[in-house]
PDB file of C-alpha atoms in Angstrom:
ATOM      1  CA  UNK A  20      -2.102 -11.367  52.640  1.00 89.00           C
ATOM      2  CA  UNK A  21      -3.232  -8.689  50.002  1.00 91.00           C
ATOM      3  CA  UNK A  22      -1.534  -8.721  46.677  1.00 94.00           C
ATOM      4  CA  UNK A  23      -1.736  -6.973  43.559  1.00 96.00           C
ATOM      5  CA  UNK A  24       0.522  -7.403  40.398  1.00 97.00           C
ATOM      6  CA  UNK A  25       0.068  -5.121  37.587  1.00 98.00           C
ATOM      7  CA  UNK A  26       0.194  -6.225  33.978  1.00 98.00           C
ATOM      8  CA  UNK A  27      -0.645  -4.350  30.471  1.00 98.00           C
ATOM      9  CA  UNK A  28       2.520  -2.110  30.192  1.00 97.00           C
ATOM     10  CA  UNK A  29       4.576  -1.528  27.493  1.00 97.00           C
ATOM     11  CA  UNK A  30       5.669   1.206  24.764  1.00 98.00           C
ATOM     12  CA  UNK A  31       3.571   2.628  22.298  1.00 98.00           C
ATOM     13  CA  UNK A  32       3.821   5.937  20.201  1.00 98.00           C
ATOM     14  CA  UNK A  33       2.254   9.269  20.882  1.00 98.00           C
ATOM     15  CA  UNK A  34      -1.267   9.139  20.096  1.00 98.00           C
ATOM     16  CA  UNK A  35      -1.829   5.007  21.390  1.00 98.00           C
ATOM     17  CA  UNK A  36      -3.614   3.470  23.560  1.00 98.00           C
ATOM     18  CA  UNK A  37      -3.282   0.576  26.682  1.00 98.00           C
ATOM     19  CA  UNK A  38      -5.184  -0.825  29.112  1.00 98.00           C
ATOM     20  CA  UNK A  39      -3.092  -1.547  32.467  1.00 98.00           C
ATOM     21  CA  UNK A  40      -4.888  -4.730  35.125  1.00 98.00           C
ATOM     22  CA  UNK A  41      -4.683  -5.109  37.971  1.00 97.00           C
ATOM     23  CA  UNK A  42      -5.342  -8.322  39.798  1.00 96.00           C
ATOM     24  CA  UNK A  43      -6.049  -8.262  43.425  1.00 94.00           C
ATOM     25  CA  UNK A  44      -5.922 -11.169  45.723  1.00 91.00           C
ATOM     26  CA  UNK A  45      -6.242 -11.726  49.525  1.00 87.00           C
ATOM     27  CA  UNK A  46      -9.104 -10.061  50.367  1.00 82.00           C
ATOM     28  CA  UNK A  47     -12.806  -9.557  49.274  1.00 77.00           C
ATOM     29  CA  UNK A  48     -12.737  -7.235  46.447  1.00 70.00           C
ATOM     30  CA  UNK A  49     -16.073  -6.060  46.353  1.00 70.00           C
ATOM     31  CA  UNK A  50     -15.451  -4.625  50.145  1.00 80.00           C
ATOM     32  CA  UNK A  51     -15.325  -1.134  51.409  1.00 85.00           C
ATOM     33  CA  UNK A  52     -12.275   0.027  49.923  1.00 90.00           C
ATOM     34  CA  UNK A  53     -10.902   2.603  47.544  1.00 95.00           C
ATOM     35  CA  UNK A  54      -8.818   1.546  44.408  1.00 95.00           C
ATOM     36  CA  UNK A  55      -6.575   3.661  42.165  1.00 97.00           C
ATOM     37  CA  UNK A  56      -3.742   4.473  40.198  1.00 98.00           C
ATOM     38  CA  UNK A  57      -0.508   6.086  40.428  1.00 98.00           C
ATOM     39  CA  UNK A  58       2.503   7.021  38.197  1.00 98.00           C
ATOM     40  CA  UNK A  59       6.144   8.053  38.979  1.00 98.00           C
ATOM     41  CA  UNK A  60       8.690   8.892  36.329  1.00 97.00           C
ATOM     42  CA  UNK A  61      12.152   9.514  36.969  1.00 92.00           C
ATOM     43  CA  UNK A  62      13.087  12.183  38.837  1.00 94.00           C
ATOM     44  CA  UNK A  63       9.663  13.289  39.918  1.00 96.00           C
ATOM     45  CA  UNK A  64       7.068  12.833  42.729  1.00 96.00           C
ATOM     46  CA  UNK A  65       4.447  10.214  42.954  1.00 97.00           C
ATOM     47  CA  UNK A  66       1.252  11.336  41.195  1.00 97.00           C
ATOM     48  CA  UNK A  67      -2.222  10.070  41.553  1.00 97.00           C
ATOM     49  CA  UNK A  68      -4.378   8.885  38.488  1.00 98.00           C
ATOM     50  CA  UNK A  69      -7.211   8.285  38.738  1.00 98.00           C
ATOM     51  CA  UNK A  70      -9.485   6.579  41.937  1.00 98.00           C
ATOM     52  CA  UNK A  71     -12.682   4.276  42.085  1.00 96.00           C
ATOM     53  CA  UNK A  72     -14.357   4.002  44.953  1.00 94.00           C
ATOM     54  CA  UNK A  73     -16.245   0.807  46.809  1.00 91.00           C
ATOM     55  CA  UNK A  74     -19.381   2.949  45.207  1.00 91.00           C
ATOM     56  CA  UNK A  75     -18.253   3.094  41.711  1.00 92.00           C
ATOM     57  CA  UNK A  76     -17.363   6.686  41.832  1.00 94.00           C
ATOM     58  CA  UNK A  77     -14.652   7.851  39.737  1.00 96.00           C
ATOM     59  CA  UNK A  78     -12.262  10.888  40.357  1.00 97.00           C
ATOM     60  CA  UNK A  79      -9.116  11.820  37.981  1.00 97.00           C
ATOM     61  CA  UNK A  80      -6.407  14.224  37.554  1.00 97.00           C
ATOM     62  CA  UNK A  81      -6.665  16.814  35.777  1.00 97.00           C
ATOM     63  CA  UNK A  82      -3.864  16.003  33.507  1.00 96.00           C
ATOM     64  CA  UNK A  83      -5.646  12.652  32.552  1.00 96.00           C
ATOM     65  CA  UNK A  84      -9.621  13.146  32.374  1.00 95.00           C
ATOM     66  CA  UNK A  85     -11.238  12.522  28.846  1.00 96.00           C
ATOM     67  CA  UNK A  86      -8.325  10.442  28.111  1.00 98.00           C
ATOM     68  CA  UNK A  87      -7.913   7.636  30.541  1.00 98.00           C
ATOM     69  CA  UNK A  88     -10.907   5.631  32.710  1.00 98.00           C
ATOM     70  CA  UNK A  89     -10.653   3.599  35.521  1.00 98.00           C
ATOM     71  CA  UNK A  90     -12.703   0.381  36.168  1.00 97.00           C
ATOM     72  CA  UNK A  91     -13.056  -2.839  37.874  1.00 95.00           C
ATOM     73  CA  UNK A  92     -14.198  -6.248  37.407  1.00 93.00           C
ATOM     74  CA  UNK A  93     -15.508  -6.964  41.018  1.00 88.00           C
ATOM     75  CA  UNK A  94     -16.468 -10.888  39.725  1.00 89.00           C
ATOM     76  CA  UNK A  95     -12.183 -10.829  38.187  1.00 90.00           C
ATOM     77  CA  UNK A  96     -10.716  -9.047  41.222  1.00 91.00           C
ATOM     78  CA  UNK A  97      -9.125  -6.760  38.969  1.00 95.00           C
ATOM     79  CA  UNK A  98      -8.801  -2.957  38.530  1.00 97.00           C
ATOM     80  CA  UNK A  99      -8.207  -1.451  34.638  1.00 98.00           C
ATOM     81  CA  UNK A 100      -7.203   1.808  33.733  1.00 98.00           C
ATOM     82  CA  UNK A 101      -7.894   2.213  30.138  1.00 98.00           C
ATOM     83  CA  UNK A 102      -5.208   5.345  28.776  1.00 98.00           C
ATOM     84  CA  UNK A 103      -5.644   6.678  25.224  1.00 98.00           C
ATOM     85  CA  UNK A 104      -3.690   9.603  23.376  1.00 98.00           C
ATOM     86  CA  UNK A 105      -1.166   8.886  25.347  1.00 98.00           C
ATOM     87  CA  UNK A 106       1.750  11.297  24.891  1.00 98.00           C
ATOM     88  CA  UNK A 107       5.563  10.967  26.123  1.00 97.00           C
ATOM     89  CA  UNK A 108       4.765  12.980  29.279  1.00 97.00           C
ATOM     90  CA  UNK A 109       3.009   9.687  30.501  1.00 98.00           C
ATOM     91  CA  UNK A 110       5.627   7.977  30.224  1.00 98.00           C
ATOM     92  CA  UNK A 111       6.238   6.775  33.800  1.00 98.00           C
ATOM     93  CA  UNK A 112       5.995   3.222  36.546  1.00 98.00           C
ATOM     94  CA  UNK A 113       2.109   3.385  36.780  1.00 98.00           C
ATOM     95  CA  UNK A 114       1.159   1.793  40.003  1.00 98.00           C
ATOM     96  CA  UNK A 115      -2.566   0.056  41.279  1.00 98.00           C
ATOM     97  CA  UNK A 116      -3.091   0.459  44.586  1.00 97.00           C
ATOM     98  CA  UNK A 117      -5.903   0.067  47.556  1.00 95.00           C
ATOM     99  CA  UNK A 118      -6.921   0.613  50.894  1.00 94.00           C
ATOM    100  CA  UNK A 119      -9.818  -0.486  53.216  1.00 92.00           C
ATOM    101  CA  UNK A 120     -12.187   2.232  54.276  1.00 91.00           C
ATOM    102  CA  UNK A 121     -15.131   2.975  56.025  1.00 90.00           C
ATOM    103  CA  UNK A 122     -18.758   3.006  54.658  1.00 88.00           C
ATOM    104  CA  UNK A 123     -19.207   6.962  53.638  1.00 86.00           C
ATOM    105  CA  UNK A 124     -15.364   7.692  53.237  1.00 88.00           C
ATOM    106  CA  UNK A 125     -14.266  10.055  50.722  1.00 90.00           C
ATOM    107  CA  UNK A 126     -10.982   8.306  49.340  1.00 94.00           C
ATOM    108  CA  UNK A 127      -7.541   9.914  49.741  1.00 93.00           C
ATOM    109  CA  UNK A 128      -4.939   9.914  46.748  1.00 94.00           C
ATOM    110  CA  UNK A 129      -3.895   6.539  45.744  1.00 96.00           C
ATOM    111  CA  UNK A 130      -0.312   7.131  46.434  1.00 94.00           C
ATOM    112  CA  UNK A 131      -1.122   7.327  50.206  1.00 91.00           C
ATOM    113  CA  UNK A 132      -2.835   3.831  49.896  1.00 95.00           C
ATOM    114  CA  UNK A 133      -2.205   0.494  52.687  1.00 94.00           C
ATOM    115  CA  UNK A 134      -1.173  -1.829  49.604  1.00 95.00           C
ATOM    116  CA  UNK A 135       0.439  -1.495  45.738  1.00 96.00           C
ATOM    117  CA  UNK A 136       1.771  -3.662  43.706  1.00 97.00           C
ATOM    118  CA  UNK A 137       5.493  -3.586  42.196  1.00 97.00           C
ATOM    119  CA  UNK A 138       4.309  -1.493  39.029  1.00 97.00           C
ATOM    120  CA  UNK A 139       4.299  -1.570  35.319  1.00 98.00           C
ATOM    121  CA  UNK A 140       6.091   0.704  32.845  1.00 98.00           C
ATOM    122  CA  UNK A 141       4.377   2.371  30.591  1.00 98.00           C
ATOM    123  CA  UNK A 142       6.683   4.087  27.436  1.00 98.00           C
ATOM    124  CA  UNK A 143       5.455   6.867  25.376  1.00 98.00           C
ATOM    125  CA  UNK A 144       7.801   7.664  21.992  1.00 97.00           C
ATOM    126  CA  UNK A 145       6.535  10.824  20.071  1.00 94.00           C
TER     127      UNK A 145
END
């Protein structure tokens, strides 16, 4: 049974800095699969991060490149997503999620994803 729980959220002012995990369990992480991040605040539609594929390559939004990276720990099972000068229109549930692919897949949008965890709010006060 796959599993992820989120951990690292919390509220910081504008400007700050946090580094979300995510810890995966119930399947081999190093497989063929595509990890990534989502967010939804209140009121709005799910919005993908950033992604990491089984290859290492990274992809972001537009709205977060230069200030946020997404990694993984293959030997931890766990997926980070390191966010710096943050500002209050991050605030939102950020979400890790993942899905099993085949070799030479592009990865779709993590919200789409086969399994997510429950999500970890992240607070941004100006």
């Amino acid at each position: 049974q796959v599993r992820m729980v989120e951990s690292g959220g919390g509220s910081v002012q504008a400007g700050g800095s946090l580094r979300l995990s995510c810890l995966a369990s119930g399947y081999t992480f190093s497989a063929t699969t595509c990890m990534g991040w989502f967010r939804q605040a209140p009121g709005k539609e799910r919005e993908g991060v950033a992604v990491i594929g089984y290859d290492g390559i990274t992809s972001y939004a537009d709205f977060v490149k230069g200030r946020f990276t997404i990694s993984k720990d293959n030997d931890q099972n766990t997926l980070y997503l390191q966010m710096s000068s943050l500002t209050p229109e991050d605030t939102a549930m950020y979400y890790c999620a993942a899905e099993f692919v085949y070799y030479g897949a592009r990865c779709r949008p993590p919200p789409n994803y086969t399994y997510r965890g429950q999500g970890t709010q992240v607070t941004v006060s100006s």
